Amino acid sequence: MNSRHLICPVVTDAHYTLGDHQKAIDVWEEKALPIYKKQLGEHPWTASIQHFIARSYKALAKPKVDGAVKNSRDALALRKKLLGFHQDTARSHILLSDALVELQNDFKSALEELEEALKIQKEVLGENHSSTKDTQAKIASMRVKARCKLIRN
């Protein structure tokens, strides 16, 4: 890749930061992702672009649910394959969990993703790391919300 290929991430970061998620998605999907796939193939940076796309789809909420979940799953699969037990893989589990619970109200699957993230974080970062503790707190909070959902239904 040359310097002109690095412009796409800068432009999309600007769109994302300014809240123009659709424009960021358009540039990532039409410009950046095809270049990353062609030049790098299965690479952690390719997974990062998919992660960013999923994050923006998630920000757009319900109309883009399928895109958020699909790109979250794709980024996770690629990170698992390439990185294995790695903090970025844990981050993808967490993002998928967020998409599942927030967009599809699927607490069971979301909790499973968080549990996988926690396993990775404990091994890679240790039990006392702030990210590990944040995930533990998120799991506890989600379990309470899931119980409340069951009670209401």
PDB file of C-alpha atoms in Angstrom:
ATOM      1  CA  MET A   1       0.000   0.000   0.000  1.00  0.00           C
ATOM      2  CA  ASN A   2       1.184   3.500  -0.670  1.00  0.00           C
ATOM      3  CA  SER A   3       0.361   6.828   0.980  1.00  0.00           C
ATOM      4  CA  ARG A   4      -2.772   7.436  -1.098  1.00  0.00           C
ATOM      5  CA  HIS A   5      -4.294   4.301   0.478  1.00  0.00           C
ATOM      6  CA  LEU A   6      -3.764   5.810   3.916  1.00  0.00           C
ATOM      7  CA  ILE A   7      -6.065   8.722   3.083  1.00  0.00           C
ATOM      8  CA  CYS A   8      -9.198   6.545   3.305  1.00  0.00           C
ATOM      9  CA  PRO A   9      -8.790   5.824   7.041  1.00  0.00           C
ATOM     10  CA  VAL A  10      -8.129   9.510   7.763  1.00  0.00           C
ATOM     11  CA  VAL A  11     -11.200  10.625   5.803  1.00  0.00           C
ATOM     12  CA  THR A  12     -13.440   7.987   7.358  1.00  0.00           C
ATOM     13  CA  ASP A  13     -12.162   8.784  10.852  1.00  0.00           C
ATOM     14  CA  ALA A  14     -13.202  12.391  10.235  1.00  0.00           C
ATOM     15  CA  HIS A  15     -16.670  11.306   9.059  1.00  0.00           C
ATOM     16  CA  TYR A  16     -17.012   8.976  12.064  1.00  0.00           C
ATOM     17  CA  THR A  17     -15.870  11.630  14.552  1.00  0.00           C
ATOM     18  CA  LEU A  18     -18.316  14.149  13.096  1.00  0.00           C
ATOM     19  CA  GLY A  19     -21.158  11.634  13.414  1.00  0.00           C
ATOM     20  CA  ASP A  20     -21.608  11.089   9.675  1.00  0.00           C
ATOM     21  CA  HIS A  21     -21.654   7.317  10.048  1.00  0.00           C
ATOM     22  CA  GLN A  22     -23.238   6.574   6.684  1.00  0.00           C
ATOM     23  CA  LYS A  23     -20.524   8.500   4.844  1.00  0.00           C
ATOM     24  CA  ALA A  24     -17.849   6.707   6.900  1.00  0.00           C
ATOM     25  CA  ILE A  25     -19.426   3.349   6.063  1.00  0.00           C
ATOM     26  CA  ASP A  26     -19.644   4.251   2.377  1.00  0.00           C
ATOM     27  CA  VAL A  27     -15.950   5.160   2.209  1.00  0.00           C
ATOM     28  CA  TRP A  28     -14.855   2.144   4.281  1.00  0.00           C
ATOM     29  CA  GLU A  29     -16.951  -0.332   2.259  1.00  0.00           C
ATOM     30  CA  GLU A  30     -16.378   1.166  -1.192  1.00  0.00           C
ATOM     31  CA  LYS A  31     -12.799   2.392  -0.897  1.00  0.00           C
ATOM     32  CA  ALA A  32     -10.846   1.173   2.138  1.00  0.00           C
ATOM     33  CA  LEU A  33     -12.076  -2.403   2.613  1.00  0.00           C
ATOM     34  CA  PRO A  34     -11.559  -3.510  -1.007  1.00  0.00           C
ATOM     35  CA  ILE A  35      -8.008  -2.088  -0.932  1.00  0.00           C
ATOM     36  CA  TYR A  36      -7.212  -3.739   2.392  1.00  0.00           C
ATOM     37  CA  LYS A  37      -8.631  -7.068   1.203  1.00  0.00           C
ATOM     38  CA  LYS A  38      -6.710  -6.887  -2.077  1.00  0.00           C
ATOM     39  CA  GLN A  39      -3.413  -5.599  -0.686  1.00  0.00           C
ATOM     40  CA  LEU A  40      -3.387  -7.293   2.724  1.00  0.00           C
ATOM     41  CA  GLY A  41      -5.933 -10.100   2.463  1.00  0.00           C
ATOM     42  CA  GLU A  42      -6.693 -11.667   5.818  1.00  0.00           C
ATOM     43  CA  HIS A  43      -4.859  -9.228   8.065  1.00  0.00           C
ATOM     44  CA  PRO A  44      -5.526  -7.591  11.445  1.00  0.00           C
ATOM     45  CA  TRP A  45      -5.940  -4.216   9.721  1.00  0.00           C
ATOM     46  CA  THR A  46      -8.606  -5.682   7.440  1.00  0.00           C
ATOM     47  CA  ALA A  47     -10.413  -6.903  10.552  1.00  0.00           C
ATOM     48  CA  SER A  48     -10.071  -3.416  12.033  1.00  0.00           C
ATOM     49  CA  ILE A  49     -11.794  -1.846   9.014  1.00  0.00           C
ATOM     50  CA  GLN A  50     -14.633  -4.372   9.398  1.00  0.00           C
ATOM     51  CA  HIS A  51     -14.759  -3.535  13.107  1.00  0.00           C
ATOM     52  CA  PHE A  52     -15.056   0.194  12.298  1.00  0.00           C
ATOM     53  CA  ILE A  53     -17.815  -0.509   9.770  1.00  0.00           C
ATOM     54  CA  ALA A  54     -19.721  -2.532  12.365  1.00  0.00           C
ATOM     55  CA  ARG A  55     -19.292   0.236  14.937  1.00  0.00           C
ATOM     56  CA  SER A  56     -20.785   2.791  12.546  1.00  0.00           C
ATOM     57  CA  TYR A  57     -23.644   0.487  11.553  1.00  0.00           C
ATOM     58  CA  LYS A  58     -24.326   0.062  15.252  1.00  0.00           C
ATOM     59  CA  ALA A  59     -24.389   3.835  15.686  1.00  0.00           C
ATOM     60  CA  LEU A  60     -26.999   4.059  12.920  1.00  0.00           C
ATOM     61  CA  ALA A  61     -29.086   1.573  14.968  1.00  0.00           C
ATOM     62  CA  LYS A  62     -32.093  -0.383  13.805  1.00  0.00           C
ATOM     63  CA  PRO A  63     -32.108   0.375  10.064  1.00  0.00           C
ATOM     64  CA  LYS A  64     -28.626  -1.086   9.787  1.00  0.00           C
ATOM     65  CA  VAL A  65     -28.910  -3.988  12.257  1.00  0.00           C
ATOM     66  CA  ASP A  66     -27.966  -6.659   9.754  1.00  0.00           C
ATOM     67  CA  GLY A  67     -24.860  -4.742   8.687  1.00  0.00           C
ATOM     68  CA  ALA A  68     -23.760  -4.205  12.270  1.00  0.00           C
ATOM     69  CA  VAL A  69     -24.161  -7.846  13.250  1.00  0.00           C
ATOM     70  CA  LYS A  70     -22.675  -9.202   9.993  1.00  0.00           C
ATOM     71  CA  ASN A  71     -19.592  -6.990  10.113  1.00  0.00           C
ATOM     72  CA  SER A  72     -19.163  -7.669  13.830  1.00  0.00           C
ATOM     73  CA  ARG A  73     -19.227 -11.414  13.138  1.00  0.00           C
ATOM     74  CA  ASP A  74     -16.884 -11.069  10.143  1.00  0.00           C
ATOM     75  CA  ALA A  75     -14.371  -8.975  12.102  1.00  0.00           C
ATOM     76  CA  LEU A  76     -14.512 -11.432  15.001  1.00  0.00           C
ATOM     77  CA  ALA A  77     -14.004 -14.452  12.737  1.00  0.00           C
ATOM     78  CA  LEU A  78     -11.022 -12.844  11.048  1.00  0.00           C
ATOM     79  CA  ARG A  79      -9.457 -11.725  14.327  1.00  0.00           C
ATOM     80  CA  LYS A  80      -9.954 -15.200  15.844  1.00  0.00           C
ATOM     81  CA  LYS A  81      -8.274 -16.787  12.846  1.00  0.00           C
ATOM     82  CA  LEU A  82      -5.380 -14.336  12.625  1.00  0.00           C
ATOM     83  CA  LEU A  83      -4.826 -13.256  16.214  1.00  0.00           C
ATOM     84  CA  GLY A  84      -6.347 -15.983  18.377  1.00  0.00           C
ATOM     85  CA  PHE A  85      -6.324 -14.955  22.031  1.00  0.00           C
ATOM     86  CA  HIS A  86      -5.643 -11.233  21.633  1.00  0.00           C
ATOM     87  CA  GLN A  87      -7.146  -8.071  23.087  1.00  0.00           C
ATOM     88  CA  ASP A  88      -8.465  -7.061  19.647  1.00  0.00           C
ATOM     89  CA  THR A  89     -10.299 -10.395  19.442  1.00  0.00           C
ATOM     90  CA  ALA A  90     -11.823  -9.658  22.853  1.00  0.00           C
ATOM     91  CA  ARG A  91     -12.874  -6.218  21.600  1.00  0.00           C
ATOM     92  CA  SER A  92     -14.655  -7.851  18.665  1.00  0.00           C
ATOM     93  CA  HIS A  93     -16.502 -10.209  21.039  1.00  0.00           C
ATOM     94  CA  ILE A  94     -17.610  -7.166  23.050  1.00  0.00           C
ATOM     95  CA  LEU A  95     -18.756  -5.229  19.980  1.00  0.00           C
ATOM     96  CA  LEU A  96     -20.730  -8.247  18.753  1.00  0.00           C
ATOM     97  CA  SER A  97     -22.258  -8.574  22.213  1.00  0.00           C
ATOM     98  CA  ASP A  98     -23.308  -4.921  22.118  1.00  0.00           C
ATOM     99  CA  ALA A  99     -24.870  -5.347  18.683  1.00  0.00           C
ATOM    100  CA  LEU A 100     -26.722  -8.507  19.703  1.00  0.00           C
ATOM    101  CA  VAL A 101     -28.237  -7.066  22.856  1.00  0.00           C
ATOM    102  CA  GLU A 102     -28.831  -3.485  21.717  1.00  0.00           C
ATOM    103  CA  LEU A 103     -30.070  -4.209  18.221  1.00  0.00           C
ATOM    104  CA  GLN A 104     -31.590  -7.691  18.476  1.00  0.00           C
ATOM    105  CA  ASN A 105     -32.391  -7.910  22.194  1.00  0.00           C
ATOM    106  CA  ASP A 106     -30.526 -11.262  22.267  1.00  0.00           C
ATOM    107  CA  PHE A 107     -29.214 -11.374  25.830  1.00  0.00           C
ATOM    108  CA  LYS A 108     -28.223 -15.054  25.736  1.00  0.00           C
ATOM    109  CA  SER A 109     -25.910 -14.731  22.729  1.00  0.00           C
ATOM    110  CA  ALA A 110     -24.606 -11.377  23.953  1.00  0.00           C
ATOM    111  CA  LEU A 111     -23.634 -12.892  27.314  1.00  0.00           C
ATOM    112  CA  GLU A 112     -21.864 -15.760  25.537  1.00  0.00           C
ATOM    113  CA  GLU A 113     -19.782 -13.249  23.557  1.00  0.00           C
ATOM    114  CA  LEU A 114     -18.906 -11.341  26.734  1.00  0.00           C
ATOM    115  CA  GLU A 115     -17.851 -14.568  28.455  1.00  0.00           C
ATOM    116  CA  GLU A 116     -15.505 -15.310  25.541  1.00  0.00           C
ATOM    117  CA  ALA A 117     -14.068 -11.791  25.753  1.00  0.00           C
ATOM    118  CA  LEU A 118     -13.540 -12.212  29.485  1.00  0.00           C
ATOM    119  CA  LYS A 119     -11.635 -15.490  29.005  1.00  0.00           C
ATOM    120  CA  ILE A 120      -9.292 -13.772  26.577  1.00  0.00           C
ATOM    121  CA  GLN A 121      -8.832 -10.702  28.768  1.00  0.00           C
ATOM    122  CA  LYS A 122      -8.051 -12.774  31.863  1.00  0.00           C
ATOM    123  CA  GLU A 123      -5.380 -14.696  29.985  1.00  0.00           C
ATOM    124  CA  VAL A 124      -3.922 -11.806  27.989  1.00  0.00           C
ATOM    125  CA  LEU A 125      -4.358  -8.836  30.326  1.00  0.00           C
ATOM    126  CA  GLY A 126      -4.802 -10.428  33.747  1.00  0.00           C
ATOM    127  CA  GLU A 127      -7.690 -10.361  36.195  1.00  0.00           C
ATOM    128  CA  ASN A 128      -6.851  -6.931  37.593  1.00  0.00           C
ATOM    129  CA  HIS A 129      -6.654  -5.032  34.301  1.00  0.00           C
ATOM    130  CA  SER A 130      -9.262  -2.300  33.867  1.00  0.00           C
ATOM    131  CA  SER A 131     -10.593  -3.828  30.619  1.00  0.00           C
ATOM    132  CA  THR A 132     -11.069  -7.190  32.334  1.00  0.00           C
ATOM    133  CA  LYS A 133     -12.895  -5.527  35.214  1.00  0.00           C
ATOM    134  CA  ASP A 134     -15.042  -3.506  32.790  1.00  0.00           C
ATOM    135  CA  THR A 135     -16.096  -6.710  31.029  1.00  0.00           C
ATOM    136  CA  GLN A 136     -16.905  -8.392  34.351  1.00  0.00           C
ATOM    137  CA  ALA A 137     -19.074  -5.411  35.300  1.00  0.00           C
ATOM    138  CA  LYS A 138     -20.767  -5.476  31.884  1.00  0.00           C
ATOM    139  CA  ILE A 139     -21.569  -9.188  32.329  1.00  0.00           C
ATOM    140  CA  ALA A 140     -23.060  -8.576  35.775  1.00  0.00           C
ATOM    141  CA  SER A 141     -25.140  -5.672  34.479  1.00  0.00           C
ATOM    142  CA  MET A 142     -26.339  -7.642  31.468  1.00  0.00           C
ATOM    143  CA  ARG A 143     -27.388 -10.574  33.669  1.00  0.00           C
ATOM    144  CA  VAL A 144     -29.524  -8.204  35.750  1.00  0.00           C
ATOM    145  CA  LYS A 145     -31.094  -6.737  32.603  1.00  0.00           C
ATOM    146  CA  ALA A 146     -31.746 -10.229  31.225  1.00  0.00           C
ATOM    147  CA  ARG A 147     -33.491 -11.239  34.457  1.00  0.00           C
ATOM    148  CA  CYS A 148     -35.619  -8.086  34.358  1.00  0.00           C
ATOM    149  CA  LYS A 149     -36.560  -8.871  30.765  1.00  0.00           C
ATOM    150  CA  LEU A 150     -37.661 -12.377  31.810  1.00  0.00           C
ATOM    151  CA  ILE A 151     -39.751 -10.988  34.653  1.00  0.00           C
ATOM    152  CA  ARG A 152     -41.489  -8.490  32.341  1.00  0.00           C
ATOM    153  CA  ASN A 153     -42.283 -11.166  29.766  1.00  0.00           C
TER     154      ASN A 153
END
